[in-house]
XYZ file of C-alpha atoms in Angstrom:
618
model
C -12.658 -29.778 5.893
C -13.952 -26.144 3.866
C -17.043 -26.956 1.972
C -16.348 -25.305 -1.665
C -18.195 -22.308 -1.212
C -16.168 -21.777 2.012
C -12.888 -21.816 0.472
C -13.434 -18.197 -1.119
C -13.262 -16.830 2.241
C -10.093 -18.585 3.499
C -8.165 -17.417 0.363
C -5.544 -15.282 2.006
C -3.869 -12.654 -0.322
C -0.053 -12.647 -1.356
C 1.170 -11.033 2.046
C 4.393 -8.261 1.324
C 7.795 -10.496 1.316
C 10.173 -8.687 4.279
C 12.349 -7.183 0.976
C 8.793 -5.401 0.069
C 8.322 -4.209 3.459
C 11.867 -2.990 3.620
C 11.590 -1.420 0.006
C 13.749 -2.932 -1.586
C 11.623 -4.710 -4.737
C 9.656 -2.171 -7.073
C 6.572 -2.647 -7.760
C 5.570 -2.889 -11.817
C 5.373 0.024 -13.316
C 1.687 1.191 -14.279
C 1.223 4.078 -16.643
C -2.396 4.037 -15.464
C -1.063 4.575 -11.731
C 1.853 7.086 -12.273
C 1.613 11.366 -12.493
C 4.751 11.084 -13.683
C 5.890 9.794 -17.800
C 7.537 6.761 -18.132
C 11.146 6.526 -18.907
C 10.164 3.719 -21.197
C 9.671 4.213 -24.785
C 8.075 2.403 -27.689
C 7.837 2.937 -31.386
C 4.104 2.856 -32.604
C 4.699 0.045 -34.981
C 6.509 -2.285 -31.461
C 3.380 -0.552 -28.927
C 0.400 -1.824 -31.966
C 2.432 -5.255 -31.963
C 2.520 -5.514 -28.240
C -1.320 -4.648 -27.943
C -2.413 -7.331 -30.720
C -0.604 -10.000 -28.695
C -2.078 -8.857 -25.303
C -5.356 -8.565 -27.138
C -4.931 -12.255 -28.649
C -4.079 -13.534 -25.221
C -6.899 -11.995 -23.169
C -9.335 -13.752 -26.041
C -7.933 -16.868 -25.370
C -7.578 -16.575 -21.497
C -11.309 -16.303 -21.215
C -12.110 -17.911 -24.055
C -15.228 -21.166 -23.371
C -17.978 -21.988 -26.047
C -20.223 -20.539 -24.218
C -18.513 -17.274 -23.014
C -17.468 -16.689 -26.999
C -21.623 -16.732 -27.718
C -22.176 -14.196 -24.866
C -19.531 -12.098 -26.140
C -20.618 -8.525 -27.439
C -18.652 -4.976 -28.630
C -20.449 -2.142 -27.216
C -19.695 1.279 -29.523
C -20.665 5.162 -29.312
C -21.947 6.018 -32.757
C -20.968 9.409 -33.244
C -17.276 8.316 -32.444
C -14.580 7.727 -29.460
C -16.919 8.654 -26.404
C -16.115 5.692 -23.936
C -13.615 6.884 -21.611
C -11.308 3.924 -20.294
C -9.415 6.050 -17.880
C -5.880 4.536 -19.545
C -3.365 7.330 -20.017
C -1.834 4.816 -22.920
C -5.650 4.820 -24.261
C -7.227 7.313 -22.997
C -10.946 7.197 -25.390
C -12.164 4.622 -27.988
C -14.930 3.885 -30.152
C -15.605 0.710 -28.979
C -15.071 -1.735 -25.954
C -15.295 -5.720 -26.310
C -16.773 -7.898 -23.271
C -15.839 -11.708 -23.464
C -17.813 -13.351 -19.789
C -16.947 -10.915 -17.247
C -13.846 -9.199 -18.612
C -12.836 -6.763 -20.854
C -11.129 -8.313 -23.773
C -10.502 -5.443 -26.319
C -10.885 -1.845 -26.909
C -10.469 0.649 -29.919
C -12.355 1.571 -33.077
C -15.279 -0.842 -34.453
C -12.861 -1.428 -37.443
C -9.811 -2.259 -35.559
C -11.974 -4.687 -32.663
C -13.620 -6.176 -35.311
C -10.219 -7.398 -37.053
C -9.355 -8.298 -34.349
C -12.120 -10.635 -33.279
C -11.727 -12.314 -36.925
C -7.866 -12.406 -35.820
C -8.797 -14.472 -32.748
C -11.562 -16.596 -34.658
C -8.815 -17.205 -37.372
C -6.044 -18.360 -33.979
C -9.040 -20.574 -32.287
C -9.909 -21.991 -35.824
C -13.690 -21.335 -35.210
C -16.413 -18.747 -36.492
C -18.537 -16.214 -34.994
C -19.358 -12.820 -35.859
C -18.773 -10.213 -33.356
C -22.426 -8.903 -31.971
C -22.381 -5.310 -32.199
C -24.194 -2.978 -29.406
C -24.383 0.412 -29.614
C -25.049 3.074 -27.210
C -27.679 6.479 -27.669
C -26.157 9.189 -30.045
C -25.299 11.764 -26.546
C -24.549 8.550 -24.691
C -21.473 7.955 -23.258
C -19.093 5.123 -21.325
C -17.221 5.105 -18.246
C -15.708 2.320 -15.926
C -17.644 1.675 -13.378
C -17.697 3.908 -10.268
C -16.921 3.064 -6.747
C -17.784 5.405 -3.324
C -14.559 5.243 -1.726
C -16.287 5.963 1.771
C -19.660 5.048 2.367
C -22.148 3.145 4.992
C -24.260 -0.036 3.097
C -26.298 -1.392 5.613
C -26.531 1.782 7.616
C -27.693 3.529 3.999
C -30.694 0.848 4.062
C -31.633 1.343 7.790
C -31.913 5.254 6.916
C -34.878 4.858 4.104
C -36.899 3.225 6.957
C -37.388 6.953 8.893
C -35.402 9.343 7.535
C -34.836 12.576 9.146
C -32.942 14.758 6.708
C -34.260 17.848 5.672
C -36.043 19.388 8.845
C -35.793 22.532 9.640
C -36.610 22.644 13.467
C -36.853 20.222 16.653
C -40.490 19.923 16.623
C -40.706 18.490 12.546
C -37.735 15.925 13.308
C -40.482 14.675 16.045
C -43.248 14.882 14.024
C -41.266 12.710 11.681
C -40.994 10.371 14.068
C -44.611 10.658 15.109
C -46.258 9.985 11.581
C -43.577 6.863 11.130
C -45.209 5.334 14.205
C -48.749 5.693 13.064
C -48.324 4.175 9.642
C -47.063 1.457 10.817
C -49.577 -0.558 12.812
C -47.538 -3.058 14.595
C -45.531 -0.809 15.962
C -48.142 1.943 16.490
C -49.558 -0.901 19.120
C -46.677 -1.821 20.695
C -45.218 0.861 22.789
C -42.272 -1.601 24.063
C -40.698 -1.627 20.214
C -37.498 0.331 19.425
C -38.066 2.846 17.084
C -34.620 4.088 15.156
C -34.336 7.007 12.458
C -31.371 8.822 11.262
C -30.257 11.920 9.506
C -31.319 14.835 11.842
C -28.586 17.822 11.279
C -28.998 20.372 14.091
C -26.571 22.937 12.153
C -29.664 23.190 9.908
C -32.506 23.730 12.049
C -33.304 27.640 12.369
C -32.401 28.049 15.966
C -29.183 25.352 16.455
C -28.944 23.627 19.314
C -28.921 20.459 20.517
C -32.163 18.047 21.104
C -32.910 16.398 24.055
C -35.164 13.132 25.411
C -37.345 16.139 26.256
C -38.080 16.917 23.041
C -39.662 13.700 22.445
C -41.925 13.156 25.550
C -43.700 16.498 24.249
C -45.074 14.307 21.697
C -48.010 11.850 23.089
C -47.642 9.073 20.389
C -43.615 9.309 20.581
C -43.813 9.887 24.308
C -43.343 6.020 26.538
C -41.374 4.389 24.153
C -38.031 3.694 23.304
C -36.289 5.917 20.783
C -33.179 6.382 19.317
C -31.905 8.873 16.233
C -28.725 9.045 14.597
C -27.500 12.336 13.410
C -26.574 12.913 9.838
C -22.864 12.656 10.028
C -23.088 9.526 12.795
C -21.587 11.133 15.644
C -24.794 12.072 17.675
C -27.313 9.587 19.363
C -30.187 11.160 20.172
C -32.587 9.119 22.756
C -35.720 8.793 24.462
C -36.679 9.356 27.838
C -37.313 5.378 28.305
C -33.786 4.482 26.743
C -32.001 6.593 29.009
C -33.866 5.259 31.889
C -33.275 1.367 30.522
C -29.525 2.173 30.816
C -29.145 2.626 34.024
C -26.443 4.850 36.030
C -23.928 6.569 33.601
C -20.231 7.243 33.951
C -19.347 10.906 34.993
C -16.942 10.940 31.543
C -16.183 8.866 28.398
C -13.161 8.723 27.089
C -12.832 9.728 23.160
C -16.895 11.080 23.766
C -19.144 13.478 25.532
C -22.391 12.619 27.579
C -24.438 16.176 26.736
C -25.974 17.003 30.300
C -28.081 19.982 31.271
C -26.789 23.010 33.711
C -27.821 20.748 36.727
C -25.287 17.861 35.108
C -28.330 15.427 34.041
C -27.901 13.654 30.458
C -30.479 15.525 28.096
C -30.445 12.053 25.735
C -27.959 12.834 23.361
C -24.675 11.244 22.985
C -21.477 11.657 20.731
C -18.651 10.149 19.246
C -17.385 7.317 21.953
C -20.112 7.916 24.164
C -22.579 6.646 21.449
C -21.488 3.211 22.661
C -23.547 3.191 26.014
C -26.529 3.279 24.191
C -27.072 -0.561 23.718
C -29.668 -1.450 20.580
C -31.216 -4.518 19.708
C -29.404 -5.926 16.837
C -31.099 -6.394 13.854
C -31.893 -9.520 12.338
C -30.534 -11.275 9.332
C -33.837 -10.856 7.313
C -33.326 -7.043 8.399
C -30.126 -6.924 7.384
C -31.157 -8.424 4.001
C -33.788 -6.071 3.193
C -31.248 -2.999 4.230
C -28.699 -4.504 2.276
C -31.714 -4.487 -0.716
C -32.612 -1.446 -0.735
C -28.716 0.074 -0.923
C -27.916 -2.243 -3.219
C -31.107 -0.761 -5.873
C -30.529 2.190 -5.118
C -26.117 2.273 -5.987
C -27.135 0.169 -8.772
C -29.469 3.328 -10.282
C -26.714 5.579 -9.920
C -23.592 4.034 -11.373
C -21.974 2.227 -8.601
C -20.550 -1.213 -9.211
C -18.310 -1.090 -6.024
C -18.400 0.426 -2.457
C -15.759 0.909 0.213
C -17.898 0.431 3.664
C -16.009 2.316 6.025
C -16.803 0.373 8.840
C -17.483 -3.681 9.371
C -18.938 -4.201 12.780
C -18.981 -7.854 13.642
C -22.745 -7.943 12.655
C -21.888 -6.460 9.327
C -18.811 -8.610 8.756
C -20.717 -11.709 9.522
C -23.551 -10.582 7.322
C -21.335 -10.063 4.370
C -19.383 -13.255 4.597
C -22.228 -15.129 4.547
C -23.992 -13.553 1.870
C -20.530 -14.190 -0.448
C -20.471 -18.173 0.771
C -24.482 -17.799 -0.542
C -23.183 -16.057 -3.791
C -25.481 -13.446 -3.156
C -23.731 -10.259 -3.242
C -24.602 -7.730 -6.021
C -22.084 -5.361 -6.005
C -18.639 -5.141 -4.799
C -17.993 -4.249 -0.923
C -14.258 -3.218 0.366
C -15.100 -3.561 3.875
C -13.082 -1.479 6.434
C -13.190 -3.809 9.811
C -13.917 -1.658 12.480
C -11.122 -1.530 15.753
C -12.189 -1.605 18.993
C -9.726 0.121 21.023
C -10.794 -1.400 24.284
C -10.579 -4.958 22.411
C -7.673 -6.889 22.324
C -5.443 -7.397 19.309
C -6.379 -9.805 16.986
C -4.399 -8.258 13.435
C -2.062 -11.690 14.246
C -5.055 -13.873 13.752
C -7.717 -12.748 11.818
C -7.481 -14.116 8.261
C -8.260 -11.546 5.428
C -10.802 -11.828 3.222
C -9.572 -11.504 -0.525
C -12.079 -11.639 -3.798
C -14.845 -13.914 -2.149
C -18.053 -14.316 -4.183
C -16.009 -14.159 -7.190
C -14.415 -11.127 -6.267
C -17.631 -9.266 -4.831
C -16.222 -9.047 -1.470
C -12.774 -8.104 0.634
C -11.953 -7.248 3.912
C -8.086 -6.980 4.580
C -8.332 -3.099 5.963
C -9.200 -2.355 9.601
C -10.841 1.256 10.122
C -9.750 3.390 13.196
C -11.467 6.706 14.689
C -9.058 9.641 15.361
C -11.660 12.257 16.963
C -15.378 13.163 16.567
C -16.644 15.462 13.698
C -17.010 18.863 12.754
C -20.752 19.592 12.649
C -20.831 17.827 16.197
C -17.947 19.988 16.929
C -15.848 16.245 17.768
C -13.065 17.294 15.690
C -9.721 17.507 17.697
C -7.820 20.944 16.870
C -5.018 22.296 17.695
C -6.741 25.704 18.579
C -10.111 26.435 20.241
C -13.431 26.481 18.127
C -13.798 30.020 16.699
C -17.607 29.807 17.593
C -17.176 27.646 20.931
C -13.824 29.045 22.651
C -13.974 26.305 25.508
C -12.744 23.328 23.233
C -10.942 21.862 21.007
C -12.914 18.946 20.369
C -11.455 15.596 20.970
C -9.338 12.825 20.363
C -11.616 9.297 20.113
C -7.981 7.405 20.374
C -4.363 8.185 22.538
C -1.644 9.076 20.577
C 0.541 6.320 22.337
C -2.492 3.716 21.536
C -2.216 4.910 17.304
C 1.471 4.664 17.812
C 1.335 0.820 19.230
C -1.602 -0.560 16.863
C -0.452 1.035 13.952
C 2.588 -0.264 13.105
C 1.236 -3.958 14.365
C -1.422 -4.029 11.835
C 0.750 -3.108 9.322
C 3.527 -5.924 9.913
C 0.385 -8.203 10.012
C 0.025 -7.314 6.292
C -3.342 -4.973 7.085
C -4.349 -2.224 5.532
C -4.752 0.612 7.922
C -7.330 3.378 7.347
C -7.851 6.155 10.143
C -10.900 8.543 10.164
C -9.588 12.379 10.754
C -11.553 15.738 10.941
C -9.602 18.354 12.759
C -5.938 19.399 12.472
C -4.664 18.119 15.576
C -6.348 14.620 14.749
C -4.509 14.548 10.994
C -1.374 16.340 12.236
C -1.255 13.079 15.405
C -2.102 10.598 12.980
C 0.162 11.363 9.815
C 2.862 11.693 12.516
C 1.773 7.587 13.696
C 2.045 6.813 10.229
C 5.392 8.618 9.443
C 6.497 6.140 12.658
C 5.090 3.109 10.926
C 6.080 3.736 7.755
C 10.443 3.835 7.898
C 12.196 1.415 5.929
C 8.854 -0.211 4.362
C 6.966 -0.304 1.082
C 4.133 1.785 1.467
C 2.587 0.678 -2.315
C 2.434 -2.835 -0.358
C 0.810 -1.232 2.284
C -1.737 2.044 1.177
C -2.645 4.013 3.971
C -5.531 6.010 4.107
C -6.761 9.144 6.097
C -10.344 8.866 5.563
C -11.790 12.529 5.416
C -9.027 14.530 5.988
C -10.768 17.282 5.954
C -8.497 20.492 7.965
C -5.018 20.001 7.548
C -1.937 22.438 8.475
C 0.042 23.676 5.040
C 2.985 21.235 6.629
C 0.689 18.581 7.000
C -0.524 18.744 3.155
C 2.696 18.415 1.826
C 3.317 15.114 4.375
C 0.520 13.099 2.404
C 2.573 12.657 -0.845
C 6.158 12.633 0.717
C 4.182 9.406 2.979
C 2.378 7.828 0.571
C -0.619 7.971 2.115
C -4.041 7.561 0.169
C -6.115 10.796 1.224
C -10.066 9.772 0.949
C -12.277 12.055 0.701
C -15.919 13.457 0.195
C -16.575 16.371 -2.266
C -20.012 17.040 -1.441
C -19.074 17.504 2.833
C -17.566 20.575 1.365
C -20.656 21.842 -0.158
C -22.501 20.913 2.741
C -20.164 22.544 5.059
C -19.479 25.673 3.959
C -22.347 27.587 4.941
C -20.979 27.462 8.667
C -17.547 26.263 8.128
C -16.262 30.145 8.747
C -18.173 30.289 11.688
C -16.703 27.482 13.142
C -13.490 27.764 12.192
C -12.348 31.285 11.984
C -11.598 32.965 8.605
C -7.754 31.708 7.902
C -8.001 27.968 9.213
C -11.333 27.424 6.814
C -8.087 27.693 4.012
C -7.022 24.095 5.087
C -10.693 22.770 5.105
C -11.295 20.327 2.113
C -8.334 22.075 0.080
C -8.328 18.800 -2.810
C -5.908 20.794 -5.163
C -3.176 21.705 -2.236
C -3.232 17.754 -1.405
C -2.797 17.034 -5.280
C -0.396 19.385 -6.084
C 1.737 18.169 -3.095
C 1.937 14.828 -4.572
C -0.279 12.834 -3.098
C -3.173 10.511 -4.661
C -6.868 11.430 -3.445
C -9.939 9.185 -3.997
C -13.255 10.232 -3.341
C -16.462 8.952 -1.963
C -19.734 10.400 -0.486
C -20.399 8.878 2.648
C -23.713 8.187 1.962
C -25.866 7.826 4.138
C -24.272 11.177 5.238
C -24.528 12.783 2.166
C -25.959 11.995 -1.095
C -25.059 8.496 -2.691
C -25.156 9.710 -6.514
C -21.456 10.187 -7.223
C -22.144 12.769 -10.169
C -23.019 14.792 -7.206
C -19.745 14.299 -5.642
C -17.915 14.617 -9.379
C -20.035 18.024 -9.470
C -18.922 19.215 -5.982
C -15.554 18.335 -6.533
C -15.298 20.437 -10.173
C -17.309 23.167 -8.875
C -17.421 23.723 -5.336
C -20.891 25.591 -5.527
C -24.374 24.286 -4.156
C -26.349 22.704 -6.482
C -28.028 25.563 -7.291
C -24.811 27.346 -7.831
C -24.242 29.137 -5.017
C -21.311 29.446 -2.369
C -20.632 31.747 0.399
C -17.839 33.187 -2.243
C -20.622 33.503 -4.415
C -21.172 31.533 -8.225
C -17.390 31.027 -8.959
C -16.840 28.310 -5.668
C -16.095 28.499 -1.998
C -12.201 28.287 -2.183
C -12.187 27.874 -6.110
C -8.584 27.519 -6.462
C -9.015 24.594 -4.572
C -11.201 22.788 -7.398
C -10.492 19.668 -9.240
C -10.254 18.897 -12.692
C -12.745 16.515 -14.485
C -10.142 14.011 -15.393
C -8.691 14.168 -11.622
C -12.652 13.520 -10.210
C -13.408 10.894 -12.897
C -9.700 8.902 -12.025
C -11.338 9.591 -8.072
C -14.243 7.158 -8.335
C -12.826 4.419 -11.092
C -8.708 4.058 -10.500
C -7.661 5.307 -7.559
C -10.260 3.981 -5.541
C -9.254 0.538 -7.253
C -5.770 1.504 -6.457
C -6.632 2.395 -2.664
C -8.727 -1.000 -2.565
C -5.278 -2.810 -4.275
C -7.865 -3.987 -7.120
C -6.368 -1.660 -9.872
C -5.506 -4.749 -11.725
C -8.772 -5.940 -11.992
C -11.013 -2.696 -11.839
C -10.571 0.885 -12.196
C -10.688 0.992 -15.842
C -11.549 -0.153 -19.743
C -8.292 -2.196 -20.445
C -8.374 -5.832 -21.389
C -8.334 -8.599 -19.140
C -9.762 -6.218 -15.970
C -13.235 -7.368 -14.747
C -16.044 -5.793 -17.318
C -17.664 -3.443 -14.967
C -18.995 0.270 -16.770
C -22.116 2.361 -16.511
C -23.818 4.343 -19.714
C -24.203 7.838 -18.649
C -26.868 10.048 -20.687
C -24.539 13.020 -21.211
C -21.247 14.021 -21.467
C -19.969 14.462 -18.027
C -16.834 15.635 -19.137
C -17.370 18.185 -21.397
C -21.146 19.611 -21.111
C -22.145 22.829 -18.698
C -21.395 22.025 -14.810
C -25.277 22.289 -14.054
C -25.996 19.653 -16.646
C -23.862 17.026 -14.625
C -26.500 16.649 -11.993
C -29.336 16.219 -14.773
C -27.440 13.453 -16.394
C -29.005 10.080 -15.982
C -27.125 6.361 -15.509
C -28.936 4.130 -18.689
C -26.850 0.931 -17.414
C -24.989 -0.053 -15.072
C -22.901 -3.062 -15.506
C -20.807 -5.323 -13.499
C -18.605 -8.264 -15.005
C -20.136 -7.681 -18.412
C -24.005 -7.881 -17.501
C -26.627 -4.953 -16.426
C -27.324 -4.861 -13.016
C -29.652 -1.853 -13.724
C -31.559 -0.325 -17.389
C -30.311 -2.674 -20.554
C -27.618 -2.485 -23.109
């Protein structure tokens, strides 16, 4: 028999009935959810009736003794400046917190009548405690990264490599890491891992090798290995290389780099990535990663993540800390496929609001091809700057086309990374396959990154359905060479947000963090702006591709519905409506009206998840 705190985990969602699959229920309507008006209608007087009952109910539903003496209104003084993201409701003075849910929202007058309503229904007292925030202050739901590496986040602020500029100062990082730490400064046998090296920014590019690190006499002798920035690179020692033994000639889905003789030089991409065996970290490793992320989100608004990638390490580490009650902040894990694995969508059971709905893993996440920096990304025409490929496919067609549609009869969600053309263009035709005569709102694909798409292939993503996910600050990042590698009329289909939007489809954005930077205003200020930071672009101060900019209220909806939408939480999360989970962050400034460059001086003063600060005070 399931102890209690095991029971979270075997609570299977609602799986789609066969009419769902086949289309033939309707979901409910959502204003919230829908581009398009409502052919319902309601006079005021009926729509202010209708609210006061919901409002009444939601009081009672979570009303308990000592939930009504924890309850609190939280206002803007200088009038409505918390932003619920509900088209019906759209900004309000106040919001009201009753436990961990939203009860009420609307002017102080109007939420305090109605708390004296509900004391007046309950036939008890209470006065409503009144918070308010700073006079510039203001309120949004809380934000979620839509794509993003936890654990792999904390493993990067042990040696990060970001930033260097050459070869020889990405092994001098490595170098001074060693020394200050004196148990592994005396023990040449211990693995020593970094991430975040980016060869497209080093003055001369080109790639490292285990060469490279012998130079050095304190890296030199001991096993080594460094991920590259965007993940798709291993770069290893000498002694690693020499630990593994004979390699294949090829790897399927991933390239061995050799030298002009044919030796390996120590670095490995994509597929290939997965001959380097690691030690695997420890559970008390895994905790203090998991730390460190966690403080970090917390300072910067997040209140939910969508890791784009459970390894059965990861999963296992997440389950358990949800039977402990210990998670912090809510994950949407992505359980990675193995393509050389067997099937298992027919058995594994899903994993639906455990922890008291901190944790949920009922997506699987598949890899299409390699990347662009790496030049992984599969395209349908040579690289402009490296005419003798086309990158690569990490998965068959005919394998897409046979897993596919059996993870989505087994009720999964299926999310497929995609780079390159040819990678989006092969899997948006897999999902047109899977995707005949079913519900697709039951179902929510996503193309995680889509980054170059054909005009045809655009247009495919809202006749589909399918949830595009992407990262506003990879375009910043990537436009500097972007031209280079591309040529200068495919870079049109690179990271074109607007041309997906205005072809119907719903985007929702994330950072990939560690990849890029986890603050999300950084991603809301790429996605606005499409300049650098310090507002440049290689189309100078107006945006690279400008026309291809977002709107505030389309990057805010990006990180609080749709993501909740794309995670099938949207009626729990997403936004400031009563009876969804109380989950908002304070931000110093007005995001949505003050100068661009001001976004990315604007601090979070709280962040809060189901009604109490995880991070400053309220």
């Amino acid at each position: 028999m399931a102890s209690p705190k095991d029971s979270s985990l075997r609570n299977r969602s609602r799986q789609p009935t066969p009419e769902e699959m086949k289309g033939d229920i309707e979901l409910p309507h959502s204003p919230v959810l829908s581009s398009k008006p409502s052919k319902h209608f309601l006079s005021v007087a009926t729509a202010s009736l209708l609210i006061s009952i919901l409002t009444v109910l939601a009081y009672r539903h979570y009303a308990s003794p000592h939930v009504i003496s924890s309850s609190y209104a939280l206002c803007t003084p200088n009038g409505a400046n918390i932003y619920t993201v509900d088209d019906s409701n759209p900004r309000v003075q106040c919001l009201v917190v009753q436990g961990s849910h939203f009860v009420d929202a609307g002017s102080l007058d109007i939420v305090k009548q109605r708390w004296r309503d509900r004391m007046a229904l309950e036939n008890t007292t209470g006065e409503l405690q009144v918070r308010y925030t700073g006079s510039q202050q203001i309120v949004v739901p809380g934000l979620t990264d839509s794509h993003a590496h936890v654990l792999e986040y904390g493993a990067t602020q042990q040696m990060p490599l970001e930033g260097t500029q050459s070869i020889q100062e990405t092994v001098k990082r490595v170098k001074e890491y060693i020394l200050s730490d004196p148990e592994l400064r005396s023990n040449k046998s211990r693995y020593v891992e970094g991430w975040g090296w980016d060869h497209t920014k080093w003055l001369l590019e080109e790639w490292p090798t285990y060469e490279d690190l012998e130079a050095d006499s304190v890296v030199s002798g001991r096993p080594v290995a460094l991920q590259s920035k965007d993940g798709h690179a291993l770069w290893v020692s000498q002694r690693v290389l020499q630990d593994m033994g004979p390699l294949p000639d090829e790897v399927e889905g991933g390239i061995i780099v050799r030298d002009s003789k044919g030796n390996p030089t120590g670095v490995f991409l994509d597929n290939a990535q997965d001959l380097v065996v690691r030690p695997a970290p420890t559970y008390n490793t895994l905790e203090k990663r998991f730390a460190t992320a966690v403080k970090d989100a917390h300072a910067v608004g997040l209140t939910a993540v969508h890791d784009a990638g459970f390894k059965p390490i990861s999963l296992e580490f997440f389950k358990r800390q949800a039977e402990e009650g210990k998670l912090p902040i809510r994950i949407y894990g992505m359980t990675y496929f193995n393509e050389s694995a067997e099937y298992w969508g027919d058995r594994v059971e899903k994993i639906i609001g455990a922890g008291d709905n901190r944790l949920s893993v009922r997506s699987i996440k598949v890899f299409a091809d390699g990347a662009l920096r790496s030049g992984g990304a599969a395209l349908y025409e040579p690289y402009t700057d490296n005419p003798e490929t086309r990158g690569f496919m990490r998965i068959s067609p005919e394998l897409l086309n046979d897993v596919i549609p059996r993870f989505m009869r087994d009720g999964w969600q299926v999310n497929v990374h995609a780079i390159g053309d040819r990678a989006n263009g092969v899997v948006l035709d897999a999902f047109e396959e899977a995707l005949k005569d079913v519900n697709v709102s039951a179902l929510r694909p996503r193309l995680e990154h889509a980054q170059i798409l054909a005009k045809t292939d655009m247009a495919r993503f809202g006749s589909l359905g399918v949830i595009a996910s992407v990262q506003p600050t990879h375009a910043i990042s990537d436009m500097w060479f972007a031209e280079d590698r591309l040529g200068p009329e495919r870079v049109k289909g690179l990271y074109a947000f607007r041309s997906i939007i205005d072809h119907g489809a719903r985007i929702t954005l994330g950072s990939d963090f560690p990849v890029e930077d986890m603050n999300p205003l950084a991603g809301f200020y790429a996605a606005i702006t499409r300049v650098s930071p310090d507002g440049k672009s290689p189309h100078g101060p107006g945006g690279w591709f400008p026309e291809q900019r977002m709107t505030r209220e389309e990057a805010l909806k990006g990180m609080t519905i749709d993501p909740a939408y794309a995670s099938f939480t949207e009626d729990k999360l997403g936004s400031i409506i009563p009876g969804k989970r109380a989950d908002y962050v304070i931000l110093s400034g007005d995001i949505m009206s003050i100068p661009p460059p001001q976004i990315l001086t604007t601090k979070v003063i709280a962040t809060v998840i189901d009604g109490k600060p995880v991070y400053g005070t309220i």
